[in-house]
XYZ file of C-alpha atoms in Angstrom:
671
model
C -41.683 79.698 127.841
C -40.783 82.788 129.834
C -43.968 84.278 131.220
C -42.520 87.271 132.980
C -43.432 90.959 132.925
C -41.653 94.009 134.220
C -42.886 97.440 135.156
C -44.185 98.111 131.649
C -47.072 95.783 132.558
C -47.229 95.752 136.351
C -47.197 99.531 136.816
C -49.755 100.181 134.107
C -53.035 99.833 135.974
C -55.201 99.061 132.928
C -52.860 96.358 131.681
C -52.023 94.904 135.097
C -55.673 94.432 136.036
C -56.469 92.861 132.650
C -53.867 90.133 133.268
C -55.131 87.392 135.588
C -53.624 84.357 137.264
C -55.082 80.997 138.307
C -54.051 78.176 140.624
C -56.117 75.075 141.388
C -56.217 72.260 143.922
C -57.391 69.253 141.885
C -60.776 68.965 143.626
C -62.559 71.940 142.058
C -61.249 74.699 144.313
C -59.053 77.492 143.059
C -57.547 80.900 143.676
C -57.340 83.714 141.154
C -56.830 87.430 140.858
C -55.171 90.123 138.784
C -51.510 90.979 138.449
C -52.358 94.423 139.888
C -54.033 92.868 142.936
C -57.294 94.707 142.186
C -60.449 92.616 142.490
C -62.382 92.865 139.215
C -64.670 89.800 139.446
C -66.944 88.136 141.963
C -64.808 85.078 141.265
C -61.492 86.464 142.482
C -60.127 85.286 145.802
C -57.203 83.604 147.493
C -59.319 80.630 148.572
C -62.409 79.617 146.633
C -63.015 76.256 148.269
C -64.922 73.350 146.695
C -66.928 72.351 149.757
C -68.562 69.417 147.931
C -65.780 68.502 145.501
C -65.756 69.407 142.709
C -68.651 71.834 143.292
C -70.184 74.091 145.970
C -67.396 76.596 145.373
C -67.346 79.157 148.158
C -65.258 82.291 148.570
C -63.557 82.148 151.981
C -60.406 84.264 151.820
C -60.845 87.209 149.478
C -57.372 88.715 149.798
C -54.532 89.768 152.042
C -53.887 93.508 151.860
C -50.205 94.068 152.561
C -48.226 97.107 153.643
C -44.453 97.191 154.128
C -42.536 99.491 156.477
C -38.932 99.897 155.411
C -36.323 102.458 156.460
C -38.961 104.781 157.838
C -41.170 104.678 154.766
C -44.465 102.897 154.109
C -45.035 100.935 150.874
C -48.406 99.543 149.845
C -48.387 96.196 148.049
C -52.178 95.836 147.756
C -54.622 97.670 145.497
C -58.399 98.132 145.632
C -61.015 99.837 143.514
C -63.827 101.448 145.504
C -67.397 102.349 144.625
C -66.563 106.049 144.257
C -64.102 105.178 141.468
C -60.921 105.709 143.444
C -58.119 103.160 143.551
C -56.447 103.081 146.935
C -53.930 101.921 147.771
C -51.989 101.582 144.509
C -49.571 98.836 145.398
C -49.095 97.782 141.770
C -46.753 100.787 141.424
C -44.260 98.897 143.602
C -44.315 95.688 141.525
C -40.941 95.267 139.843
C -41.924 92.046 138.054
C -44.579 89.367 137.759
C -43.921 85.843 136.511
C -45.150 82.271 136.566
C -42.925 79.631 138.120
C -44.598 76.606 136.550
C -48.131 77.493 137.636
C -47.182 79.513 140.735
C -47.711 83.282 140.376
C -44.733 85.280 141.642
C -44.559 88.997 142.368
C -41.401 90.915 143.222
C -41.845 94.252 144.960
C -38.995 96.789 144.873
C -38.797 98.918 148.036
C -35.764 101.207 147.780
C -32.886 98.706 148.060
C -35.228 96.068 149.485
C -36.816 93.274 147.444
C -39.794 91.244 148.666
C -41.132 88.231 146.785
C -44.720 86.976 147.055
C -45.830 83.517 145.914
C -49.228 81.799 145.982
C -49.972 78.103 145.527
C -52.502 75.473 146.615
C -52.260 72.090 148.268
C -53.456 69.392 145.876
C -56.480 67.484 147.136
C -57.198 70.005 149.886
C -58.912 73.386 150.174
C -55.742 75.115 151.294
C -53.947 78.115 149.816
C -50.464 79.234 150.817
C -49.239 82.810 150.511
C -45.543 83.315 151.156
C -43.477 86.460 151.527
C -39.739 86.075 151.078
C -37.474 88.965 152.024
C -34.845 88.472 149.319
C -32.704 91.575 149.678
C -32.344 94.578 151.953
C -30.083 96.514 154.273
C -32.512 96.891 157.185
C -35.294 94.852 158.850
C -38.609 94.964 157.030
C -42.000 95.328 158.689
C -44.842 93.432 156.984
C -48.482 94.151 157.863
C -51.249 91.857 156.578
C -54.973 92.606 156.569
C -57.060 89.443 156.193
C -60.135 90.214 154.052
C -62.590 87.284 154.197
C -66.061 86.196 153.108
C -68.378 83.202 152.984
C -70.506 83.294 149.852
C -71.060 81.534 146.562
C -68.337 82.344 144.088
C -71.054 83.783 141.834
C -71.403 86.705 144.247
C -74.010 88.173 146.544
C -72.722 89.201 149.986
C -75.738 90.649 151.774
C -75.040 90.407 155.480
C -72.976 92.487 157.856
C -73.366 90.548 161.049
C -70.340 90.139 163.248
C -68.330 87.029 162.541
C -67.138 84.606 165.168
C -63.344 84.979 165.173
C -61.091 83.333 167.703
C -57.430 82.652 168.272
C -57.271 78.868 168.513
C -53.487 78.657 168.782
C -50.412 80.821 168.446
C -50.590 82.424 165.015
C -53.869 80.679 164.126
C -57.355 82.112 163.649
C -60.673 80.331 163.245
C -63.231 82.450 161.399
C -66.913 81.541 161.130
C -68.582 84.280 159.159
C -72.098 82.911 159.636
C -73.466 80.287 162.051
C -73.313 76.659 160.938
C -71.038 77.402 157.978
C -67.599 76.118 157.020
C -64.901 77.766 159.117
C -61.832 79.363 157.618
C -58.506 78.783 159.360
C -55.692 81.293 158.927
C -52.351 80.009 160.151
C -48.730 81.025 160.167
C -47.133 77.847 158.831
C -43.551 79.002 158.505
C -42.019 82.191 159.816
C -38.814 83.577 161.117
C -37.988 82.034 164.476
C -38.805 84.103 167.552
C -40.968 86.464 165.480
C -44.403 87.334 166.854
C -46.937 86.387 164.159
C -50.139 86.696 166.149
C -53.344 88.181 164.782
C -55.315 91.113 166.167
C -59.065 90.733 165.548
C -60.797 93.586 163.674
C -64.221 92.223 162.538
C -65.094 95.209 160.330
C -67.063 95.126 157.077
C -65.764 96.904 153.980
C -68.843 97.491 151.842
C -67.665 99.239 148.731
C -65.371 97.019 146.666
C -66.067 97.860 142.999
C -65.680 95.008 140.481
C -65.001 96.342 136.977
C -65.596 93.114 135.045
C -68.936 92.533 136.747
C -69.910 96.080 135.767
C -68.945 95.295 132.170
C -71.053 92.145 132.340
C -74.084 94.120 133.491
C -74.087 92.510 136.936
C -73.856 93.863 140.473
C -70.465 95.520 140.649
C -70.366 96.269 144.386
C -69.300 93.645 146.905
C -68.757 93.598 150.655
C -65.999 91.699 152.455
C -65.054 91.408 156.097
C -61.775 92.804 157.393
C -61.320 89.979 159.878
C -57.893 90.456 161.420
C -54.466 91.986 161.109
C -51.003 90.536 161.577
C -47.667 92.326 161.755
C -44.223 90.789 161.636
C -40.656 91.977 161.257
C -38.458 90.100 158.775
C -34.707 90.079 158.404
C -33.121 89.630 154.951
C -33.373 85.977 153.898
C -36.414 85.243 156.078
C -39.820 84.091 154.826
C -43.337 84.287 156.228
C -45.969 81.856 154.914
C -49.682 82.095 155.641
C -52.047 79.161 155.142
C -55.737 79.714 154.456
C -57.635 76.468 154.777
C -60.863 74.656 155.559
C -58.690 72.234 157.530
C -57.835 72.946 161.182
C -54.411 71.416 160.548
C -53.481 71.932 156.890
C -50.589 70.043 155.414
C -47.179 71.705 155.809
C -46.517 74.421 153.250
C -45.260 72.599 150.179
C -43.937 75.226 147.797
C -41.051 72.979 146.815
C -43.456 70.060 146.455
C -45.679 72.127 144.144
C -42.723 73.134 141.989
C -41.557 69.523 141.929
C -45.028 68.410 140.845
C -45.019 70.857 137.937
C -41.591 69.582 136.954
C -42.756 65.970 137.154
C -45.708 66.756 134.906
C -43.453 68.304 132.304
C -40.999 65.419 132.574
C -43.847 62.929 132.175
C -45.148 64.691 129.099
C -41.635 65.135 127.765
C -41.204 61.371 127.813
C -44.388 61.021 125.806
C -43.321 60.727 122.155
C -46.096 63.099 121.149
C -44.633 65.942 123.206
C -40.942 65.119 123.453
C -39.990 67.852 120.976
C -42.687 70.334 121.959
C -41.701 74.004 122.306
C -41.918 75.747 125.676
C -45.328 77.301 125.029
C -46.796 73.836 124.506
C -45.229 72.747 127.791
C -46.916 75.669 129.527
C -50.205 74.586 127.943
C -49.644 71.109 129.379
C -49.453 72.618 132.877
C -52.641 74.546 132.118
C -54.302 71.303 130.989
C -53.674 69.720 134.372
C -55.664 72.437 136.134
C -58.929 71.197 134.621
C -58.630 67.560 135.716
C -60.302 67.160 139.114
C -61.758 64.523 141.404
C -65.429 63.536 141.212
C -65.815 60.811 143.856
C -68.551 58.243 143.230
C -70.171 55.895 145.711
C -68.609 52.902 143.982
C -65.459 54.715 142.890
C -63.965 57.267 145.273
C -61.203 57.825 142.712
C -63.594 59.131 140.023
C -62.321 61.946 137.812
C -63.904 64.647 135.707
C -62.968 67.821 133.832
C -63.857 71.339 134.917
C -65.140 73.041 131.765
C -63.751 76.447 132.609
C -62.539 78.750 135.339
C -63.778 80.697 137.093
C -67.494 79.776 136.842
C -68.115 76.499 134.974
C -68.319 73.091 136.613
C -68.035 69.724 134.832
C -70.142 69.591 131.689
C -70.626 66.378 129.736
C -70.071 67.957 126.332
C -67.006 69.945 127.392
C -65.516 66.952 129.171
C -65.736 64.685 126.129
C -64.451 67.318 123.714
C -61.599 68.179 126.086
C -60.589 64.656 127.094
C -58.445 63.781 124.031
C -56.345 66.936 124.253
C -56.038 67.129 128.037
C -55.255 63.466 128.636
C -54.547 61.448 125.469
C -52.289 64.016 123.799
C -50.377 64.356 127.061
C -50.005 60.617 127.674
C -52.190 60.530 130.819
C -54.113 57.456 129.743
C -55.168 56.256 133.179
C -56.855 59.573 133.884
C -58.646 59.350 130.531
C -59.845 55.851 131.386
C -61.079 56.963 134.805
C -63.024 59.872 133.340
C -64.582 57.667 130.668
C -65.679 55.193 133.323
C -66.907 57.963 135.617
C -69.280 59.317 132.984
C -70.483 55.845 132.036
C -72.221 55.779 135.420
C -74.341 58.768 134.431
C -75.669 57.581 131.051
C -79.468 57.661 131.176
C -81.883 56.885 128.331
C -78.935 56.853 125.984
C -77.715 60.316 126.974
C -74.764 61.800 128.809
C -75.585 64.669 131.170
C -74.937 68.146 129.907
C -74.117 69.592 133.311
C -73.771 68.501 136.912
C -75.506 71.277 138.884
C -73.325 73.217 141.290
C -75.607 72.303 144.168
C -75.139 68.588 143.477
C -78.736 67.948 142.398
C -79.859 65.603 139.630
C -77.763 66.009 136.456
C -79.432 67.682 133.502
C -79.643 65.778 130.208
C -80.381 68.670 127.852
C -77.768 67.906 125.202
C -77.839 65.983 121.943
C -74.137 66.082 121.054
C -72.349 65.304 124.342
C -73.175 61.597 124.003
C -71.715 61.401 120.502
C -68.550 63.148 121.666
C -68.293 60.292 124.181
C -67.730 57.862 121.292
C -64.998 60.074 119.892
C -63.284 60.305 123.294
C -63.324 56.510 123.624
C -61.967 56.157 120.092
C -59.045 58.453 120.931
C -58.357 56.446 124.063
C -58.499 53.081 122.317
C -56.322 54.160 119.399
C -53.684 55.357 121.855
C -53.790 52.397 124.251
C -55.379 49.421 122.440
C -57.200 48.770 125.719
C -59.581 46.031 124.547
C -60.791 45.414 128.081
C -62.362 48.863 128.364
C -63.902 48.650 124.891
C -65.456 45.279 125.767
C -66.717 46.700 129.048
C -68.364 49.716 127.410
C -69.561 48.131 124.170
C -72.993 47.067 125.516
C -73.568 50.551 126.929
C -72.570 52.155 123.639
C -74.942 49.818 121.844
C -77.770 50.899 124.152
C -76.971 54.535 123.369
C -77.323 53.852 119.643
C -80.599 51.980 120.217
C -82.038 54.856 122.257
C -81.257 57.280 119.466
C -82.894 55.025 116.914
C -86.137 54.635 118.858
C -86.072 58.108 120.392
C -85.159 59.684 123.701
C -85.665 63.057 125.413
C -86.508 66.273 123.569
C -87.604 64.503 120.346
C -84.069 63.254 119.740
C -84.489 60.393 117.271
C -83.115 58.951 114.060
C -85.380 59.877 111.152
C -86.251 57.604 108.232
C -83.274 58.993 106.291
C -80.821 57.843 108.971
C -80.190 61.405 110.179
C -80.739 62.586 113.753
C -83.562 65.017 114.426
C -83.528 66.890 117.731
C -85.227 69.729 119.491
C -88.350 71.141 121.035
C -89.519 74.709 121.441
C -87.758 76.532 124.264
C -84.907 74.014 124.549
C -81.420 74.317 123.087
C -79.575 71.024 122.771
C -76.464 71.726 120.728
C -73.238 73.423 121.787
C -74.743 76.684 120.494
C -76.840 76.699 123.633
C -77.341 80.343 124.648
C -80.748 80.995 126.155
C -82.179 84.029 127.962
C -85.419 83.257 129.760
C -87.635 81.706 127.116
C -85.565 83.145 124.276
C -83.391 80.550 122.546
C -80.882 82.742 120.706
C -79.879 80.284 117.992
C -82.796 77.836 117.665
C -81.500 74.775 115.827
C -84.496 72.446 115.963
C -84.211 69.946 113.150
C -81.083 68.186 111.950
C -77.945 70.148 112.882
C -74.955 69.344 110.706
C -72.394 68.710 113.447
C -74.821 66.445 115.323
C -75.213 64.275 112.254
C -71.498 64.262 111.502
C -71.002 63.096 115.105
C -73.789 60.508 114.759
C -72.158 59.066 111.657
C -68.795 59.105 113.417
C -70.319 57.235 116.383
C -71.740 54.558 114.102
C -68.410 54.065 112.373
C -66.723 53.954 115.796
C -69.080 51.086 116.665
C -67.983 49.213 113.533
C -64.379 49.830 114.568
C -64.960 48.743 118.170
C -66.912 45.637 117.104
C -64.105 44.506 114.835
C -61.566 45.105 117.603
C -63.338 42.842 120.105
C -64.426 40.205 117.611
C -68.115 41.079 117.382
C -70.265 41.780 114.365
C -70.534 45.390 113.365
C -72.908 44.738 110.468
C -75.808 46.536 112.142
C -73.767 49.693 112.651
C -72.241 49.488 109.190
C -75.706 49.403 107.667
C -76.849 52.347 109.772
C -73.724 54.302 108.886
C -74.252 53.756 105.171
C -77.841 54.926 105.472
C -76.759 58.092 107.271
C -73.972 58.802 104.793
C -76.182 58.259 101.756
C -78.540 61.035 102.904
C -75.910 63.436 104.247
C -75.846 65.167 100.846
C -79.019 66.938 101.971
C -76.739 69.282 103.906
C -74.986 70.553 100.779
C -76.102 74.049 99.821
C -75.104 74.059 96.173
C -75.894 77.719 95.576
C -73.483 78.835 98.287
C -70.916 76.101 97.843
C -71.041 75.135 101.521
C -73.265 73.260 103.990
C -76.543 74.225 105.559
C -76.219 74.625 109.311
C -79.550 72.891 110.033
C -81.917 71.071 107.695
C -85.521 69.955 108.052
C -86.233 72.593 110.670
C -89.731 74.091 111.083
C -88.405 77.176 109.244
C -86.779 75.153 106.476
C -83.086 74.664 105.797
C -80.817 77.221 107.489
C -78.116 78.646 105.167
C -76.396 80.664 107.929
C -72.647 80.313 107.411
C -71.404 78.823 110.662
C -68.378 76.755 111.744
C -70.402 73.604 112.479
C -69.867 72.338 108.937
C -66.149 71.904 109.671
C -66.954 68.707 111.617
C -68.253 67.083 108.432
C -64.627 67.254 107.240
C -62.611 66.876 110.446
C -64.148 63.905 112.256
C -61.693 61.116 111.474
C -63.581 57.831 111.600
C -65.792 58.726 108.658
C -62.709 58.373 106.477
C -62.024 54.792 107.589
C -65.228 52.940 106.769
C -63.841 51.430 103.593
C -61.058 53.774 102.612
C -62.910 54.907 99.496
C -63.659 58.585 98.849
C -67.273 57.693 98.074
C -67.754 56.932 101.768
C -66.917 60.453 102.881
C -69.754 62.571 104.175
C -68.695 65.219 101.678
C -66.977 64.763 98.346
C -63.293 65.808 98.301
C -64.060 68.929 96.275
C -66.818 69.817 98.745
C -64.460 69.319 101.679
C -62.009 71.767 100.119
C -64.748 74.329 99.521
C -65.839 74.074 103.161
C -62.302 74.430 104.535
C -61.489 77.331 102.223
C -64.659 79.264 102.956
C -64.448 78.677 106.718
C -60.886 79.977 106.599
C -61.861 83.006 104.557
C -64.950 83.981 106.569
C -64.578 82.635 110.100
C -60.895 82.158 110.921
C -59.239 84.536 113.405
C -55.959 84.418 115.302
C -57.813 82.900 118.268
C -60.220 80.380 116.721
C -63.298 80.427 114.507
C -66.108 82.941 114.540
C -69.517 81.468 115.219
C -71.153 83.376 112.355
C -70.109 85.003 109.089
C -69.396 88.740 109.620
C -71.461 89.460 106.503
C -74.549 87.956 108.116
C -77.004 90.660 109.248
C -77.226 88.924 112.650
C -73.466 89.130 113.229
C -72.312 90.743 116.495
C -68.575 91.358 116.685
C -68.167 92.434 120.319
C -69.161 90.257 123.267
C -70.221 92.262 126.302
C -72.974 94.012 128.215
C -75.667 92.509 130.399
C -76.829 88.893 130.219
C -79.243 89.633 127.390
C -76.561 91.257 125.239
C -73.880 88.723 126.103
C -76.001 85.661 125.468
C -77.412 87.336 122.380
C -73.907 87.572 120.898
C -72.483 84.312 122.299
C -72.993 82.381 119.041
C -73.641 85.263 116.687
C -70.064 86.078 115.745
C -68.053 85.503 118.911
C -64.779 83.649 118.258
C -64.455 80.246 119.933
C -60.970 79.016 120.766
C -61.784 75.294 120.795
C -62.900 75.267 117.160
C -59.329 75.846 116.003
C -58.562 72.180 116.666
C -61.107 70.875 114.188
C -60.246 73.561 111.663
C -56.608 72.426 111.786
C -57.714 68.794 111.484
C -59.978 69.542 108.510
C -57.279 71.648 106.865
C -54.833 68.779 107.276
C -57.387 66.363 105.820
C -57.708 68.519 102.688
C -54.214 69.931 102.183
C -51.999 67.185 103.690
C -49.491 69.812 104.857
C -48.767 69.526 108.604
C -46.581 72.629 108.763
C -49.169 74.762 107.017
C -51.986 73.407 109.176
C -50.006 73.950 112.375
C -49.431 77.593 111.500
C -53.045 78.333 112.448
C -52.398 77.567 116.132
C -49.094 79.437 116.407
C -50.742 82.783 117.363
C -52.200 81.135 120.472
C -48.783 81.155 122.134
C -48.983 84.953 122.332
C -52.319 84.699 124.119
C -50.618 82.776 126.950
C -49.117 86.103 128.006
C -52.500 87.839 127.979
C -55.834 87.161 129.636
C -55.210 84.451 132.212
C -51.438 84.084 132.182
C -50.430 80.601 131.013
C -53.903 79.493 129.918
C -56.388 80.036 127.059
C -59.706 81.849 127.221
C -63.109 80.446 126.355
C -64.051 83.021 123.725
C -62.814 86.152 121.977
C -64.487 89.022 120.202
C -65.218 88.365 116.544
C -63.832 91.796 115.662
C -60.184 92.765 115.929
C -58.232 92.812 118.153
C -60.107 89.641 119.256
C -60.175 90.616 122.937
C -60.478 87.553 125.222
C -63.850 87.149 126.941
C -65.885 84.611 128.910
C -64.112 82.169 131.189
C -60.476 83.220 131.371
C -59.283 79.582 131.340
C -61.271 77.066 129.284
C -60.637 73.327 129.146
C -61.552 72.688 125.535
C -59.586 75.720 124.313
C -56.414 74.382 125.929
C -57.240 70.799 124.937
C -57.846 71.466 121.267
C -54.657 73.487 120.867
C -52.677 70.599 122.389
C -54.507 68.038 120.259
C -53.925 70.079 117.094
C -50.239 70.424 117.898
C -49.881 66.661 118.359
C -51.992 65.937 115.280
C -49.786 68.056 113.045
C -46.707 66.428 114.522
C -47.897 62.887 113.794
C -48.504 63.395 110.091
């Protein structure tokens, strides 16, 4: 699709700084910013390097502030917001257009009769960002001045030192910058430039202390940041000439590969186009496919240096077990990237402990945390998707013993009182711990305590048991044990039905009793596919057909928005329709009405299960294509307000949001 904006967006400060862009390097590093060029987050920067791929993300190059001299007049290209509220310079006023070329952000600046194009991309597999300036049109030489604004801090923020950096010219046109002793150096190099042009750097080493970050202010966090003005470079360009700057952790970064990056995007689209599932996909789906690729990154293991994982969301999430398994089918299976799916599945198999998948790999690379009850069950569903697409019996045979151990651990009990009860349902939870995907917690306050038997956990448990029957049959083993367990679980699932309301309890057998809060979690009791394949008889459904219809209808009437499903009924007294404020307010509203993009996939699947109308079911994801032009251009946000106009919030690019839209599109194509 055409993701291009003219002056109606780029010259409107409020709009231009609300539109963001993202590029990634496949190892956890990234670059991002706003169309306006104004920093609004701690997480913005031209090089946020993954120093311990895919984690230890560190801001190294914050920005390049550019000024153009042309026909005796000075034109700012950069823009900054300062602590006193002023915005200076206001370079966004000179942006004629902004667009995405595949995933590469492209600005065109109009300077009288001159036209300068700026492009930014990253080297795959390397912490290197390229920034190029192409002088496309003009009647006179053009002077380009670049201020290198650098840092060396966690991408979460917190610059608190103003000591002088060690900056040295290590070669013609190349700087080595060590902001603090014994830290990763940043190399700034002129990779390509007009011949005979002087592209040297003059060292400045001056701290700018008053960058104001509007989004951090909105989030109730420290809104003031400091960055170092390290050096300045000036060059004169003739029409048709290009200057490219490389910012890298490598002393000798790979040659600037703009054409290689464009070719890679084209190859991805060609690959997916050859996949029957996407061969007739519209352009907006193709753009979502490119977005999907940004989340797949390397996670090297001792015994497998080619390990892969999925970044849950940019700019601040790392690889989470739950998010990875929910995202895997849409990001890899729906797009025909089966080998990547297989690698990720094998990668996470190495981390199963006491029958559990880790919830999160800490950013510092410490021991993974296993505080999740549902991530492990999503693992079964991811493997099912993979097997149904590939019929890879070898992998199923390899993993079957491990999957059996997972089931056994849940029968006898594992961490956090997670255990199958006498009724075949899974009980989970302890005071002060939140184990489901509704996992917001502030200090000791668990916002949505769901101790007991959550409905989606038990729908996933049943689905996992039926997957085991399916896998056992595929590899010629007996699935009788899992069939018996599945029947026991199904026979008691009726406990979730809240007859008075005509829908499902969210949690049963909790210390406070059954929870009648109307939430989207009940949709999984309809959508999860394997429950419908145990014997092919309606009696084996978790919910009766008429109950399934009531759930789908009421979820659509109460929770559906243009961007996903609300996490709570707006008529509930605990409903909060706007997500914002400090950590307490944000986490307090996270699952109390906020719209979640990823839930649209299972709503579409459940709707299709009930109504058998692919076109009608697909219509619920069509509005997402408009969101690709808002928020993070070309990607899909994590969450949205529950109230209109459903403003995007949270991570500006979320793996499972993109994945579930792709999966839903393919699902409604196949039927």
